[in-house]
């Protein structure tokens, strides 16, 4: 992993996922260490973020590194018309690692090809969010004790949700059964279903969340990504389509956990938060340890 960019989750092998998970567990036991002293990480966020940016920055701070960057383009020279090409060329002079979120699919790959500094994709449009996937894998492993042979309910915006695209590809290494639950307008794109077909993996598609819910090991809820819609009517048709309520979890497996990359809007009622099966806030905390593991691996410090 040393000096390698992380743009797509498929840039890493199954063995590398497991190495990151093992390192994350070490960081969870001991999150404050001076491993990144003298290192500078640039966080370039061309799109809004709370968890990804702040957990990366928390991870760097706890490892005694420094952070530069911007949280929105309004405070950068992008507003003056500077290109992504020039921004990456310039920022590469100032740091050891670039963490970038951008609305355009393929932007992180483009950035990684412009510089010798490793680039971590913190989300590129509806395409990929690989560090979210690694923290999702860590959360699944911690709650299930395994990544193998799990029944995954993936719910909501499967068309534009980049977290589910990366998660599908990573979990495919561990023989999952997927249940894709979405409105017709937001179904899992064919390219991902063809990927599963090529691997001979089982998946089911439907609109109804409640049916077969007792089979789930993980219910992975997602928000409708209305910012990616070209037609506002799509938002009207799909918003509030799913609302997970505490009473719907009655009779689910004891090991079942509800995950969500967050932010949530209306798709999980607050009454679910008190259920011990709600794991999404712990999942977000796991992001710090997993991002410590990813950065120290790429910088060759672990
Ligand atoms: N999960 C996630 O990417 O959250 P943010 O958009 O707040 O970073």
mmCIF file of C-alpha atoms and ligand atoms in Angstrom:
data_model
loop_
_atom_site.group_PDB
_atom_site.id
_atom_site.type_symbol
_atom_site.label_atom_id
_atom_site.label_comp_id
_atom_site.label_asym_id
_atom_site.label_seq_id
_atom_site.Cartn_x
_atom_site.Cartn_y
_atom_site.Cartn_z
ATOM 1 C CA UNK A 1 0.000 0.000 0.000
ATOM 2 C CA UNK A 2 3.003 2.291 0.508
ATOM 3 C CA UNK A 3 2.789 5.394 -1.715
ATOM 4 C CA UNK A 4 -0.256 3.957 -3.546
ATOM 5 C CA UNK A 5 -3.328 6.070 -4.087
ATOM 6 C CA UNK A 6 -6.705 4.730 -2.936
ATOM 7 C CA UNK A 7 -9.180 5.779 -5.621
ATOM 8 C CA UNK A 8 -11.384 2.702 -6.070
ATOM 9 C CA UNK A 9 -12.019 0.008 -3.487
ATOM 10 C CA UNK A 10 -10.752 -2.467 -6.094
ATOM 11 C CA UNK A 11 -7.319 -0.824 -5.858
ATOM 12 C CA UNK A 12 -6.863 -2.981 -2.726
ATOM 13 C CA UNK A 13 -6.951 -6.782 -2.484
ATOM 14 C CA UNK A 14 -8.917 -8.834 0.031
ATOM 15 C CA UNK A 15 -5.702 -9.339 2.014
ATOM 16 C CA UNK A 16 -5.150 -5.572 2.073
ATOM 17 C CA UNK A 17 -8.709 -4.975 3.363
ATOM 18 C CA UNK A 18 -8.014 -7.416 6.181
ATOM 19 C CA UNK A 19 -4.687 -5.753 6.976
ATOM 20 C CA UNK A 20 -6.423 -2.353 7.267
ATOM 21 C CA UNK A 21 -9.067 -3.863 9.546
ATOM 22 C CA UNK A 22 -6.410 -5.381 11.783
ATOM 23 C CA UNK A 23 -4.509 -2.071 11.974
ATOM 24 C CA UNK A 24 -7.740 -0.196 12.700
ATOM 25 C CA UNK A 25 -8.305 -2.496 15.643
ATOM 26 C CA UNK A 26 -4.815 -1.576 16.937
ATOM 27 C CA UNK A 27 -5.628 2.136 16.560
ATOM 28 C CA UNK A 28 -8.927 1.670 18.360
ATOM 29 C CA UNK A 29 -6.952 0.326 21.351
ATOM 30 C CA UNK A 30 -4.365 3.115 21.110
ATOM 31 C CA UNK A 31 -5.519 6.053 18.954
ATOM 32 C CA UNK A 32 -3.013 8.667 20.149
ATOM 33 C CA UNK A 33 0.496 8.034 18.818
ATOM 34 C CA UNK A 34 3.104 10.401 17.271
ATOM 35 C CA UNK A 35 3.409 8.353 14.064
ATOM 36 C CA UNK A 36 2.639 11.235 11.657
ATOM 37 C CA UNK A 37 4.877 13.872 13.254
ATOM 38 C CA UNK A 38 6.261 16.109 10.491
ATOM 39 C CA UNK A 39 3.699 14.875 7.927
ATOM 40 C CA UNK A 40 1.192 17.196 6.241
ATOM 41 C CA UNK A 41 -2.148 15.995 4.873
ATOM 42 C CA UNK A 42 -4.184 18.194 2.498
ATOM 43 C CA UNK A 43 -7.973 17.757 2.736
ATOM 44 C CA UNK A 44 -9.534 19.201 -0.433
ATOM 45 C CA UNK A 45 -13.328 19.132 -0.194
ATOM 46 C CA UNK A 46 -15.085 20.399 -3.301
ATOM 47 C CA UNK A 47 -18.366 19.005 -1.854
ATOM 48 C CA UNK A 48 -19.822 19.232 1.685
ATOM 49 C CA UNK A 49 -18.838 16.714 4.351
ATOM 50 C CA UNK A 50 -19.060 16.318 8.112
ATOM 51 C CA UNK A 51 -17.874 12.779 8.921
ATOM 52 C CA UNK A 52 -15.310 12.104 6.222
ATOM 53 C CA UNK A 53 -13.411 15.382 6.499
ATOM 54 C CA UNK A 54 -13.562 15.656 10.270
ATOM 55 C CA UNK A 55 -12.678 12.013 10.907
ATOM 56 C CA UNK A 56 -9.684 12.289 8.563
ATOM 57 C CA UNK A 57 -8.601 15.456 10.349
ATOM 58 C CA UNK A 58 -9.179 13.922 13.778
ATOM 59 C CA UNK A 59 -7.154 10.876 12.701
ATOM 60 C CA UNK A 60 -4.225 13.063 11.584
ATOM 61 C CA UNK A 61 -4.357 15.179 14.752
ATOM 62 C CA UNK A 62 -4.339 12.117 17.000
ATOM 63 C CA UNK A 63 -1.222 10.910 15.176
ATOM 64 C CA UNK A 64 0.561 14.295 15.591
ATOM 65 C CA UNK A 65 0.391 15.205 11.890
ATOM 66 C CA UNK A 66 -0.766 18.543 10.423
ATOM 67 C CA UNK A 67 -3.718 19.304 8.166
ATOM 68 C CA UNK A 68 -4.067 21.957 5.449
ATOM 69 C CA UNK A 69 -6.875 22.375 2.943
ATOM 70 C CA UNK A 70 -10.359 23.686 2.410
ATOM 71 C CA UNK A 71 -13.841 22.562 3.426
ATOM 72 C CA UNK A 72 -15.585 24.254 0.533
ATOM 73 C CA UNK A 73 -14.531 25.763 -2.764
ATOM 74 C CA UNK A 74 -15.672 29.265 -1.713
ATOM 75 C CA UNK A 75 -12.457 29.641 0.299
ATOM 76 C CA UNK A 76 -10.172 28.435 -2.519
ATOM 77 C CA UNK A 77 -9.041 29.790 -5.883
ATOM 78 C CA UNK A 78 -11.533 27.471 -7.591
ATOM 79 C CA UNK A 79 -13.920 30.461 -7.362
ATOM 80 C CA UNK A 80 -11.437 32.430 -9.511
ATOM 81 C CA UNK A 81 -11.572 29.735 -12.179
ATOM 82 C CA UNK A 82 -8.565 27.602 -11.185
ATOM 83 C CA UNK A 83 -8.776 24.108 -12.686
ATOM 84 C CA UNK A 84 -8.572 20.835 -10.768
ATOM 85 C CA UNK A 85 -5.373 20.131 -12.721
ATOM 86 C CA UNK A 86 -3.694 23.298 -11.408
ATOM 87 C CA UNK A 87 -5.059 22.860 -7.879
ATOM 88 C CA UNK A 88 -3.555 19.363 -7.607
ATOM 89 C CA UNK A 89 -0.223 20.453 -9.151
ATOM 90 C CA UNK A 90 0.055 23.265 -6.596
ATOM 91 C CA UNK A 91 -1.175 21.450 -3.488
ATOM 92 C CA UNK A 92 1.242 18.587 -4.232
ATOM 93 C CA UNK A 93 4.061 20.991 -3.300
ATOM 94 C CA UNK A 94 2.629 21.494 0.161
ATOM 95 C CA UNK A 95 1.813 18.036 1.514
ATOM 96 C CA UNK A 96 2.608 14.311 1.793
ATOM 97 C CA UNK A 97 -0.923 13.027 1.141
ATOM 98 C CA UNK A 98 -4.053 14.418 -0.547
ATOM 99 C CA UNK A 99 -7.570 13.512 0.611
ATOM 100 C CA UNK A 100 -10.068 14.755 -1.964
ATOM 101 C CA UNK A 101 -13.859 14.849 -2.374
ATOM 102 C CA UNK A 102 -15.247 16.091 -5.657
ATOM 103 C CA UNK A 103 -18.659 15.950 -7.376
ATOM 104 C CA UNK A 104 -17.273 14.597 -10.674
ATOM 105 C CA UNK A 105 -16.955 10.836 -11.165
ATOM 106 C CA UNK A 106 -13.375 10.000 -12.107
ATOM 107 C CA UNK A 107 -11.948 13.194 -10.577
ATOM 108 C CA UNK A 108 -9.922 11.325 -7.943
ATOM 109 C CA UNK A 109 -8.388 9.037 -10.589
ATOM 110 C CA UNK A 110 -7.565 12.112 -12.683
ATOM 111 C CA UNK A 111 -5.916 13.779 -9.657
ATOM 112 C CA UNK A 112 -3.911 10.655 -8.830
ATOM 113 C CA UNK A 113 -2.466 10.633 -12.346
ATOM 114 C CA UNK A 114 -1.221 14.231 -12.021
ATOM 115 C CA UNK A 115 0.991 13.852 -8.983
ATOM 116 C CA UNK A 116 3.467 11.559 -7.230
ATOM 117 C CA UNK A 117 1.742 12.369 -3.917
ATOM 118 C CA UNK A 118 -0.743 9.599 -2.995
ATOM 119 C CA UNK A 119 -4.405 10.601 -3.390
ATOM 120 C CA UNK A 120 -7.225 9.186 -1.265
ATOM 121 C CA UNK A 121 -10.685 9.387 -2.810
ATOM 122 C CA UNK A 122 -13.083 10.763 -0.173
ATOM 123 C CA UNK A 123 -16.011 10.431 -2.621
ATOM 124 C CA UNK A 124 -16.246 11.213 -6.356
ATOM 125 C CA UNK A 125 -19.794 11.884 -7.448
ATOM 126 C CA UNK A 126 -21.971 8.771 -7.491
ATOM 127 C CA UNK A 127 -18.963 6.568 -8.204
ATOM 128 C CA UNK A 128 -16.935 5.423 -5.174
ATOM 129 C CA UNK A 129 -16.235 6.145 -1.491
ATOM 130 C CA UNK A 130 -13.564 3.567 -0.636
ATOM 131 C CA UNK A 131 -12.601 4.772 2.859
ATOM 132 C CA UNK A 132 -16.286 4.642 3.850
ATOM 133 C CA UNK A 133 -16.306 1.056 2.629
ATOM 134 C CA UNK A 134 -13.302 0.117 4.727
ATOM 135 C CA UNK A 135 -14.963 1.561 7.828
ATOM 136 C CA UNK A 136 -18.153 -0.265 6.859
ATOM 137 C CA UNK A 137 -16.204 -3.534 6.592
ATOM 138 C CA UNK A 138 -14.617 -2.836 9.988
ATOM 139 C CA UNK A 139 -18.075 -2.175 11.482
ATOM 140 C CA UNK A 140 -19.518 -5.319 9.930
ATOM 141 C CA UNK A 141 -16.586 -7.414 11.140
ATOM 142 C CA UNK A 142 -16.840 -6.008 14.667
ATOM 143 C CA UNK A 143 -20.566 -6.696 14.917
ATOM 144 C CA UNK A 144 -20.709 -10.054 13.091
ATOM 145 C CA UNK A 145 -17.295 -11.529 13.931
ATOM 146 C CA UNK A 146 -16.862 -12.344 10.230
ATOM 147 C CA UNK A 147 -17.259 -10.833 6.771
ATOM 148 C CA UNK A 148 -18.106 -14.179 5.161
ATOM 149 C CA UNK A 149 -21.527 -15.441 3.975
ATOM 150 C CA UNK A 150 -23.594 -12.514 5.308
ATOM 151 C CA UNK A 151 -27.094 -11.510 4.226
ATOM 152 C CA UNK A 152 -26.978 -7.811 3.423
ATOM 153 C CA UNK A 153 -30.091 -5.650 3.030
ATOM 154 C CA UNK A 154 -29.061 -2.528 1.132
ATOM 155 C CA UNK A 155 -31.824 0.054 1.181
ATOM 156 C CA UNK A 156 -32.594 3.407 -0.434
ATOM 157 C CA UNK A 157 -30.754 5.214 -3.201
ATOM 158 C CA UNK A 158 -28.815 2.441 -4.901
ATOM 159 C CA UNK A 159 -28.438 4.415 -8.129
ATOM 160 C CA UNK A 160 -26.522 7.438 -6.844
ATOM 161 C CA UNK A 161 -25.250 6.105 -3.496
ATOM 162 C CA UNK A 162 -21.489 5.810 -3.929
ATOM 163 C CA UNK A 163 -21.091 4.069 -0.571
ATOM 164 C CA UNK A 164 -23.203 1.122 -1.707
ATOM 165 C CA UNK A 165 -21.283 0.795 -4.974
ATOM 166 C CA UNK A 166 -17.944 0.495 -3.177
ATOM 167 C CA UNK A 167 -19.409 -1.764 -0.485
ATOM 168 C CA UNK A 168 -20.905 -4.153 -3.045
ATOM 169 C CA UNK A 169 -17.528 -4.555 -4.750
ATOM 170 C CA UNK A 170 -15.602 -5.105 -1.519
ATOM 171 C CA UNK A 171 -18.075 -7.514 0.075
ATOM 172 C CA UNK A 172 -18.189 -9.519 -3.135
ATOM 173 C CA UNK A 173 -14.905 -11.051 -1.971
ATOM 174 C CA UNK A 174 -16.734 -12.631 0.995
ATOM 175 C CA UNK A 175 -19.659 -14.552 -0.588
ATOM 176 C CA UNK A 176 -22.565 -12.306 0.486
ATOM 177 C CA UNK A 177 -26.252 -12.553 -0.416
ATOM 178 C CA UNK A 178 -27.581 -9.094 -1.288
ATOM 179 C CA UNK A 179 -31.151 -7.832 -1.032
ATOM 180 C CA UNK A 180 -31.391 -4.552 -2.960
ATOM 181 C CA UNK A 181 -34.403 -2.561 -1.769
ATOM 182 C CA UNK A 182 -35.176 0.637 -3.644
ATOM 183 C CA UNK A 183 -37.845 2.468 -5.621
ATOM 184 C CA UNK A 184 -37.782 1.754 -9.376
ATOM 185 C CA UNK A 185 -36.154 5.142 -10.052
ATOM 186 C CA UNK A 186 -33.179 4.377 -7.794
ATOM 187 C CA UNK A 187 -32.366 0.739 -8.547
ATOM 188 C CA UNK A 188 -28.825 -0.631 -8.442
ATOM 189 C CA UNK A 189 -27.235 0.167 -11.840
ATOM 190 C CA UNK A 190 -26.799 -2.735 -14.249
ATOM 191 C CA UNK A 191 -22.996 -2.498 -14.223
ATOM 192 C CA UNK A 192 -22.931 -3.535 -10.537
ATOM 193 C CA UNK A 193 -25.433 -6.346 -11.049
ATOM 194 C CA UNK A 194 -23.346 -7.608 -13.972
ATOM 195 C CA UNK A 195 -20.317 -7.536 -11.647
ATOM 196 C CA UNK A 196 -22.191 -9.808 -9.214
ATOM 197 C CA UNK A 197 -23.402 -12.025 -12.079
ATOM 198 C CA UNK A 198 -19.805 -12.448 -13.212
ATOM 199 C CA UNK A 199 -18.881 -13.697 -9.747
ATOM 200 C CA UNK A 200 -21.941 -15.963 -9.496
ATOM 201 C CA UNK A 201 -23.210 -14.126 -6.401
ATOM 202 C CA UNK A 202 -26.862 -14.151 -5.292
ATOM 203 C CA UNK A 203 -28.927 -10.970 -5.184
ATOM 204 C CA UNK A 204 -32.609 -10.081 -4.975
ATOM 205 C CA UNK A 205 -34.318 -6.811 -5.920
ATOM 206 C CA UNK A 206 -37.579 -5.430 -4.563
ATOM 207 C CA UNK A 207 -39.296 -2.309 -3.283
ATOM 208 C CA UNK A 208 -40.606 -3.554 0.054
ATOM 209 C CA UNK A 209 -38.301 -3.229 3.078
ATOM 210 C CA UNK A 210 -40.297 -5.305 5.575
ATOM 211 C CA UNK A 211 -40.513 -8.600 3.707
ATOM 212 C CA UNK A 212 -37.815 -11.124 4.674
ATOM 213 C CA UNK A 213 -36.332 -8.618 7.160
ATOM 214 C CA UNK A 214 -35.832 -11.498 9.618
ATOM 215 C CA UNK A 215 -33.141 -12.919 7.284
ATOM 216 C CA UNK A 216 -30.903 -9.841 7.475
ATOM 217 C CA UNK A 217 -27.512 -9.818 9.187
ATOM 218 C CA UNK A 218 -27.007 -6.165 8.231
ATOM 219 C CA UNK A 219 -29.560 -3.559 7.162
ATOM 220 C CA UNK A 220 -27.554 -0.860 5.384
ATOM 221 C CA UNK A 221 -29.780 2.212 5.044
ATOM 222 C CA UNK A 222 -28.933 5.108 2.723
ATOM 223 C CA UNK A 223 -30.203 8.598 2.070
ATOM 224 C CA UNK A 224 -31.757 9.634 -1.248
ATOM 225 C CA UNK A 225 -29.014 11.702 -2.921
ATOM 226 C CA UNK A 226 -31.239 14.460 -4.230
ATOM 227 C CA UNK A 227 -28.230 16.657 -5.048
ATOM 228 C CA UNK A 228 -27.404 14.252 -7.921
ATOM 229 C CA UNK A 229 -30.858 14.370 -9.556
ATOM 230 C CA UNK A 230 -31.134 16.148 -12.875
ATOM 231 C CA UNK A 231 -34.952 16.196 -12.617
ATOM 232 C CA UNK A 232 -36.521 17.625 -9.400
ATOM 233 C CA UNK A 233 -39.589 15.426 -9.973
ATOM 234 C CA UNK A 234 -37.346 12.427 -9.207
ATOM 235 C CA UNK A 235 -36.884 13.876 -5.705
ATOM 236 C CA UNK A 236 -40.612 14.335 -5.193
ATOM 237 C CA UNK A 237 -41.257 10.729 -6.261
ATOM 238 C CA UNK A 238 -38.588 9.145 -4.076
ATOM 239 C CA UNK A 239 -38.202 11.231 -0.919
ATOM 240 C CA UNK A 240 -39.570 9.645 2.269
ATOM 241 C CA UNK A 241 -39.997 6.338 0.415
ATOM 242 C CA UNK A 242 -38.398 4.360 3.270
ATOM 243 C CA UNK A 243 -38.678 5.046 6.975
ATOM 244 C CA UNK A 244 -37.173 2.403 9.269
ATOM 245 C CA UNK A 245 -39.019 2.366 12.602
ATOM 246 C CA UNK A 246 -38.049 0.661 15.840
ATOM 247 C CA UNK A 247 -41.069 -1.659 15.776
ATOM 248 C CA UNK A 248 -39.957 -3.004 12.365
ATOM 249 C CA UNK A 249 -36.869 -4.493 14.043
ATOM 250 C CA UNK A 250 -38.910 -6.813 16.272
ATOM 251 C CA UNK A 251 -38.068 -10.414 15.442
ATOM 252 C CA UNK A 252 -34.879 -9.612 13.530
ATOM 253 C CA UNK A 253 -31.810 -11.773 14.228
ATOM 254 C CA UNK A 254 -29.949 -11.077 17.510
ATOM 255 C CA UNK A 255 -26.751 -10.343 15.566
ATOM 256 C CA UNK A 256 -28.483 -7.990 13.115
ATOM 257 C CA UNK A 257 -27.220 -4.402 13.083
ATOM 258 C CA UNK A 258 -28.487 -1.293 11.323
ATOM 259 C CA UNK A 259 -25.765 0.643 9.513
ATOM 260 C CA UNK A 260 -25.963 3.946 7.650
ATOM 261 C CA UNK A 261 -23.052 5.934 6.209
ATOM 262 C CA UNK A 262 -24.939 9.092 7.332
ATOM 263 C CA UNK A 263 -26.083 11.818 7.087
ATOM 264 C CA UNK A 264 -29.629 10.552 7.538
ATOM 265 C CA UNK A 265 -32.634 12.597 6.606
ATOM 266 C CA UNK A 266 -35.925 10.751 7.229
ATOM 267 C CA UNK A 267 -35.013 7.141 6.399
ATOM 268 C CA UNK A 268 -34.324 6.067 10.010
ATOM 269 C CA UNK A 269 -36.688 7.247 12.745
ATOM 270 C CA UNK A 270 -34.995 8.593 15.859
ATOM 271 C CA UNK A 271 -36.809 5.896 17.859
ATOM 272 C CA UNK A 272 -34.407 3.363 16.288
ATOM 273 C CA UNK A 273 -31.444 5.111 17.962
ATOM 274 C CA UNK A 274 -32.194 3.564 21.353
ATOM 275 C CA UNK A 275 -32.347 0.039 19.935
ATOM 276 C CA UNK A 276 -29.060 -1.859 20.662
ATOM 277 C CA UNK A 277 -29.179 -2.981 17.016
ATOM 278 C CA UNK A 278 -28.621 0.615 15.842
ATOM 279 C CA UNK A 279 -24.902 0.840 15.088
ATOM 280 C CA UNK A 280 -24.576 3.913 12.830
ATOM 281 C CA UNK A 281 -23.101 6.297 15.398
ATOM 282 C CA UNK A 282 -20.425 3.779 16.415
ATOM 283 C CA UNK A 283 -19.869 3.119 12.701
ATOM 284 C CA UNK A 284 -19.037 6.827 12.237
ATOM 285 C CA UNK A 285 -16.591 6.715 15.182
ATOM 286 C CA UNK A 286 -14.866 3.711 13.602
ATOM 287 C CA UNK A 287 -13.998 6.036 10.714
ATOM 288 C CA UNK A 288 -11.210 7.623 12.750
ATOM 289 C CA UNK A 289 -9.415 4.319 13.434
ATOM 290 C CA UNK A 290 -9.848 3.043 9.893
ATOM 291 C CA UNK A 291 -8.560 6.301 8.397
ATOM 292 C CA UNK A 292 -5.575 6.189 10.756
ATOM 293 C CA UNK A 293 -4.875 2.705 9.411
ATOM 294 C CA UNK A 294 -5.238 3.784 5.774
ATOM 295 C CA UNK A 295 -3.035 6.882 6.046
ATOM 296 C CA UNK A 296 -0.240 5.225 8.024
ATOM 297 C CA UNK A 297 -0.192 2.335 5.550
ATOM 298 C CA UNK A 298 0.004 4.630 2.523
ATOM 299 C CA UNK A 299 2.724 6.738 4.159
ATOM 300 C CA UNK A 300 4.698 3.575 4.979
ATOM 301 C CA UNK A 301 4.506 4.222 8.725
ATOM 302 C CA UNK A 302 2.796 0.896 9.505
HETATM 303 N N1 LIG B 1 -20.544 9.194 5.217
HETATM 304 C C1 LIG B 1 -20.146 10.364 4.677
HETATM 305 O O1 LIG B 1 -19.476 10.411 3.635
HETATM 306 O O2 LIG B 1 -20.517 11.464 5.398
HETATM 307 P P1 LIG B 1 -20.108 12.956 5.043
HETATM 308 O O3 LIG B 1 -20.762 13.312 3.736
HETATM 309 O O4 LIG B 1 -20.603 13.786 6.196
HETATM 310 O O5 LIG B 1 -18.609 13.002 4.911
#
